[in-house]
Short mmCIF file of C-alpha atoms in Angstrom, two decimals:
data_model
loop_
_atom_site.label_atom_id
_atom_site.label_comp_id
_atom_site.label_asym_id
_atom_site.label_seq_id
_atom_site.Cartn_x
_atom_site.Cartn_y
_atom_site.Cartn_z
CA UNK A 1 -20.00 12.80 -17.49
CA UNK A 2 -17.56 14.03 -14.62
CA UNK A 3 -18.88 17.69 -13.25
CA UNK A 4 -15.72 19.21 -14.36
CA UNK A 5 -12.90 18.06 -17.24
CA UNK A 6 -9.48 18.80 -18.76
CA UNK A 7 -7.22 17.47 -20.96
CA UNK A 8 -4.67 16.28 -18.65
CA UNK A 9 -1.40 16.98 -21.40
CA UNK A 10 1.03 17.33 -20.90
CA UNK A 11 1.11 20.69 -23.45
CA UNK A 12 4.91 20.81 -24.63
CA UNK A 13 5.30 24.18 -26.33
CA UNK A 14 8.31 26.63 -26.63
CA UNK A 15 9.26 30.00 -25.42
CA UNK A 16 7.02 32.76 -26.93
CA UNK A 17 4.09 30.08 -28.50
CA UNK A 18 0.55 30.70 -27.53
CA UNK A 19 -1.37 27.97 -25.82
CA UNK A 20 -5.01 27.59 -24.77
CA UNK A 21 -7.02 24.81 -22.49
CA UNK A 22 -10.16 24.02 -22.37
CA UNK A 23 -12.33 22.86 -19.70
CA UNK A 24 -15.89 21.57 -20.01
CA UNK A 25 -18.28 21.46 -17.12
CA UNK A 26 -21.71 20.01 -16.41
CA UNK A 27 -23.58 22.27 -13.89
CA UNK A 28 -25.21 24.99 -16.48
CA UNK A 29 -25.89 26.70 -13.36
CA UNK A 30 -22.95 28.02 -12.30
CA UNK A 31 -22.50 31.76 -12.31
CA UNK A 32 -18.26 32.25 -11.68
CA UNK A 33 -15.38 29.82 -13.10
CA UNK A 34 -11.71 30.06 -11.78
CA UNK A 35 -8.09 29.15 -13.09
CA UNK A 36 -5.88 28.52 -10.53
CA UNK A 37 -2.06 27.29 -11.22
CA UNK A 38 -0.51 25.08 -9.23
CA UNK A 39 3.03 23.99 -8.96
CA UNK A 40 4.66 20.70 -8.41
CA UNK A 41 4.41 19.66 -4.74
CA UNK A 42 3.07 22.97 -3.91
CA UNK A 43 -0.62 24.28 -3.31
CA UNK A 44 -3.09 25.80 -6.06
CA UNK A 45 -3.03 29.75 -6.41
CA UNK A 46 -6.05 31.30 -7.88
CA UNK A 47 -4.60 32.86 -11.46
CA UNK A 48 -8.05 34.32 -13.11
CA UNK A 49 -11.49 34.65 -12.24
CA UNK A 50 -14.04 34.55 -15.11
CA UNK A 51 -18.00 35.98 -14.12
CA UNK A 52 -19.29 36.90 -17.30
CA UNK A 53 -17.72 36.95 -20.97
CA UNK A 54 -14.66 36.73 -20.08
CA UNK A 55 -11.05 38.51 -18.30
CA UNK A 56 -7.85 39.30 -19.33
CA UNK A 57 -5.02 40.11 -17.23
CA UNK A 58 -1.33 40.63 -19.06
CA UNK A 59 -0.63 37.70 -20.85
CA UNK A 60 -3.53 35.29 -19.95
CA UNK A 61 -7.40 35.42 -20.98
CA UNK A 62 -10.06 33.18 -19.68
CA UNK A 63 -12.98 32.99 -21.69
CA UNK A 64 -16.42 31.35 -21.32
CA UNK A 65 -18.68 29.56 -23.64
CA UNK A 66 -22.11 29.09 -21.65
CA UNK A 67 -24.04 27.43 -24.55
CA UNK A 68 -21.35 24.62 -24.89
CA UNK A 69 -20.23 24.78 -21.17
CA UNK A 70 -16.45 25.26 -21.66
CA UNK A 71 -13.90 27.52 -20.06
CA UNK A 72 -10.57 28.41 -21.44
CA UNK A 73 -7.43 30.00 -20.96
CA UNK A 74 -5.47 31.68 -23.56
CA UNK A 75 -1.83 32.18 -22.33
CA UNK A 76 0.62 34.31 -25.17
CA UNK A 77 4.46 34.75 -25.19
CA UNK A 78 4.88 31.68 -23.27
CA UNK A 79 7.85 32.29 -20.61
CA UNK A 80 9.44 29.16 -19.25
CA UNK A 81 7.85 29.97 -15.75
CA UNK A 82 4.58 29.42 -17.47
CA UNK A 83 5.35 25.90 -16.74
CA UNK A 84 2.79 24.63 -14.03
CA UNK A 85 -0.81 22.62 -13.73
CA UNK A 86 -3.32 24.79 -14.29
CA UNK A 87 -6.80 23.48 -12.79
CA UNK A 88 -10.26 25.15 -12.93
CA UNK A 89 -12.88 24.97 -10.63
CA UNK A 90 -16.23 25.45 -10.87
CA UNK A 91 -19.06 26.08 -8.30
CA UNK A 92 -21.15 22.97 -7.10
CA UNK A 93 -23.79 23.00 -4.66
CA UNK A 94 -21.66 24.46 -1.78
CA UNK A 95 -17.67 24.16 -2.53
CA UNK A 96 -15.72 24.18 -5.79
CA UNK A 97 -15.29 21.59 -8.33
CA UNK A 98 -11.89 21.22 -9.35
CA UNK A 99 -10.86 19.53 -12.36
CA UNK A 100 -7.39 17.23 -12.21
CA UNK A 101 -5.35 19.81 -14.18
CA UNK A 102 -3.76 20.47 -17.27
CA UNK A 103 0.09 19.90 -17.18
CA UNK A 104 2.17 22.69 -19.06
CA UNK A 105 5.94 22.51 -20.19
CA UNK A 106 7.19 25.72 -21.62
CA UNK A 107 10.80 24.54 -23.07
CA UNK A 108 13.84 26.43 -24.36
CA UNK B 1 -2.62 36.28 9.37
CA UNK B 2 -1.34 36.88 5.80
CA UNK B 3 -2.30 33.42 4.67
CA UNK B 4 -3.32 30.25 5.63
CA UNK B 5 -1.71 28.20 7.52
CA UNK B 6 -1.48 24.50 7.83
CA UNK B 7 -0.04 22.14 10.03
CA UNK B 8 2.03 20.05 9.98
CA UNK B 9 3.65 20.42 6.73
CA UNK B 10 4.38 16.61 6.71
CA UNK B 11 2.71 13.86 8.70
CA UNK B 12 4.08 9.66 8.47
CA UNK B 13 1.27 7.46 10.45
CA UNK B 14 1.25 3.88 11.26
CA UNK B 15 -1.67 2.91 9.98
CA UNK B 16 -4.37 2.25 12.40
CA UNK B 17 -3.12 5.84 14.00
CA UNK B 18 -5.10 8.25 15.00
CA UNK B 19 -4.19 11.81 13.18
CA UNK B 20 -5.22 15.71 13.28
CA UNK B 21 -4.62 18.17 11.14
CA UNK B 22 -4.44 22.02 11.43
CA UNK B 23 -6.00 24.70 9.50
CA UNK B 24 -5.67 28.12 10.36
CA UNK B 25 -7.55 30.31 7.63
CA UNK B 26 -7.50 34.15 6.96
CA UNK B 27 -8.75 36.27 9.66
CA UNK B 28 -12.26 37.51 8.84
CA UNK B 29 -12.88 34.88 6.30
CA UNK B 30 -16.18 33.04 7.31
CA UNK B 31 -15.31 30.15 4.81
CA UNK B 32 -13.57 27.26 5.34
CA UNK B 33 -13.22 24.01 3.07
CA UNK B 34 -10.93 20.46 3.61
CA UNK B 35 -9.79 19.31 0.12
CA UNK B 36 -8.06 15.87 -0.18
CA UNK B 37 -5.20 15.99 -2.97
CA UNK B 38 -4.07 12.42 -4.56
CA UNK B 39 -0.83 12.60 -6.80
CA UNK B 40 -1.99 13.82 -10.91
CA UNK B 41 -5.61 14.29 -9.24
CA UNK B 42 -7.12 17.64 -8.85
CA UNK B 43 -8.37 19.05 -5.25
CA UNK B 44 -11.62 17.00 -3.97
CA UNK B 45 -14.16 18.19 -1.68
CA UNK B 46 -14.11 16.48 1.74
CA UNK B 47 -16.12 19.68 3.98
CA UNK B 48 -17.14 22.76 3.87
CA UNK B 49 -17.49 25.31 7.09
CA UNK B 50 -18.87 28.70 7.21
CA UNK B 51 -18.09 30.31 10.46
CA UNK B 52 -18.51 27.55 13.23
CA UNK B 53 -21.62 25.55 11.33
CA UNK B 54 -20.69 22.34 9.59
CA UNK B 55 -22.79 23.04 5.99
CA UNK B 56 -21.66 20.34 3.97
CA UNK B 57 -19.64 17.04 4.79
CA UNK B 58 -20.53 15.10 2.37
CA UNK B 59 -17.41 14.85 0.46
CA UNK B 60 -15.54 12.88 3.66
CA UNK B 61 -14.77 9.65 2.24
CA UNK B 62 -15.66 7.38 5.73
CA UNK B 63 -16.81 8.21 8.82
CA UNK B 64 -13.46 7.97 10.17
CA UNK B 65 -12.90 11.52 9.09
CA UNK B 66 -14.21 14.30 11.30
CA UNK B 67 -13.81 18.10 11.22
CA UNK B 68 -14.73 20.67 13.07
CA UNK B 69 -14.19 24.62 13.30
CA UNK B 70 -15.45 25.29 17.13
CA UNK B 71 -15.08 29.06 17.03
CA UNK B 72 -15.07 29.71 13.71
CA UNK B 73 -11.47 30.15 12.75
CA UNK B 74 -8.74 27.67 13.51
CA UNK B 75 -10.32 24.19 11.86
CA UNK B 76 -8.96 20.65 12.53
CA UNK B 77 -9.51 17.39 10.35
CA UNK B 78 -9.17 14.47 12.20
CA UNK B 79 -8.67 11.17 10.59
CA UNK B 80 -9.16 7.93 13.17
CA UNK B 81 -7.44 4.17 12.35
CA UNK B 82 -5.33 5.70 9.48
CA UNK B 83 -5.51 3.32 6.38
CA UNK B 84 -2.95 3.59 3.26
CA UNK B 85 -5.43 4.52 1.14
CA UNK B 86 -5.75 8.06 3.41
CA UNK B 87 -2.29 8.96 1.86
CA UNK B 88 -2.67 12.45 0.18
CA UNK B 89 -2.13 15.77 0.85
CA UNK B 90 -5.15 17.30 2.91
CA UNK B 91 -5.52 21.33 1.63
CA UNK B 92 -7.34 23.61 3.51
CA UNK B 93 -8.74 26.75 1.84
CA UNK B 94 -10.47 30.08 3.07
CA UNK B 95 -12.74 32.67 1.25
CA UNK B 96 -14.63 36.04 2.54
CA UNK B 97 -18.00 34.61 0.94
CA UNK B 98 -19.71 32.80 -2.21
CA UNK B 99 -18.50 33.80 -5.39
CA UNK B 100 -14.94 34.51 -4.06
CA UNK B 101 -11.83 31.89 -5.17
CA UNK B 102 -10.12 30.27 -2.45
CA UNK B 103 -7.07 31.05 -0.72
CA UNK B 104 -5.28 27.63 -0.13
CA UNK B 105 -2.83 26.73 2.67
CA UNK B 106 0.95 24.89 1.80
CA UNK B 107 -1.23 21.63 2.53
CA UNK B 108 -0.52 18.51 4.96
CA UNK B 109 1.21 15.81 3.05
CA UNK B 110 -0.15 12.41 4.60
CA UNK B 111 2.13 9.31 4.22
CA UNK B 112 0.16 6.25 5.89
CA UNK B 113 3.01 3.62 6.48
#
């Protein structure tokens, strides 16, 4: 099993749906899981940190599921700039774990 | 500085070139890490710095890869006898400290010809 994994999509929803990704990792003992959001041909920018439970911030919610190892992010009222890769990461021995993304097409 | 900062933005090598890149990370942020981006992949671990000590390397595909971070800011990743296969885009990232996310630079894309 690869340390960290996501449904690569792409998700294709419209304007003002509500979409969630999962992502499953293998090291039980990591303590703090990240969303980041990257665009095409650009860098990733960190979007949530999740420590405990959970966080929301405006629109998005990350939530985490320790017994079956699994991060997610809830994103509501989809806006067409929603579109994006979102990747998590989560802590290995020294450096992140990154998993290869989720591709996300908000459409008209 | 604000951000960090890579450079070049874009690099074309003959292969067998030699090539370094720059990385120059937040000020005050004692940790530094070299990801290697393929195309649809996510971010993998090449090394990890924090200050000027070398902590983990182990992600560096070959020993034709070699960074270092002499005074514990501006980093360099230096890739000898460039093959196609090293075509990617190289991030660097910066953090203050463990359990902080990552602030990543535009990247180096890497086009071995």
């Amino acid at each position: 099993r690869k340390e960290v994994e996501q449904d690569p999509g792409p998700f294709n929803v419209p304007e003002g749906a509500t979409v969630a990704f999962n992502c499953t990792y293998s090291n039980s003992a990591s303590q703090s899981f990240f969303w980041y959001r990257q665009d095409c041909r650009k860098e990733p920018k960190l979007l949530m940190s999740v420590y405990s439970s959970g966080n929301e911030d405006g629109r998005f919610t990350a939530q985490l599921n320790r017994a079956s190892q699994y991060i997610s992010l809830l994103i509501r009222d989809s806006k067409l700039s929603d579109s994006a890769t979102y990747l998590c990461a989560v802590p290995g021995t020294r450096a992140l774990t990154f998993g290869s993304g989720t591709r996300l097409q908000v459409q008209p | 500085g604000a951000g960090v900062s890579q450079s070049p933005r874009y690099k074309v090598a003959k292969r067998g070139q030699d090539v370094a890149l720059r990385c120059d990370p937040i000020s005050g942020h004692v940790s530094l890490f070299w990801y290697q981006q393929a195309l649809g992949q996510g971010p993998e671990f090449l090394t990890y710095f924090q200050n000027e000590a070398q902590l983990d390397k182990s992600g560096l595909p070959s020993d034709r890869f070699f960074a270092e971070r002499p005074e514990g800011s501006v980093s360099t990743l230096k890739i000898q006898r460039t093959q196609q296969e090293d075509s990617a885009v190289y991030l660097c990232a910066s953090s203050p400290g463990a359990n902080y996310g990552y602030t990543f630079g535009s990247g180096t894309r890497l086009t071995v010809v």
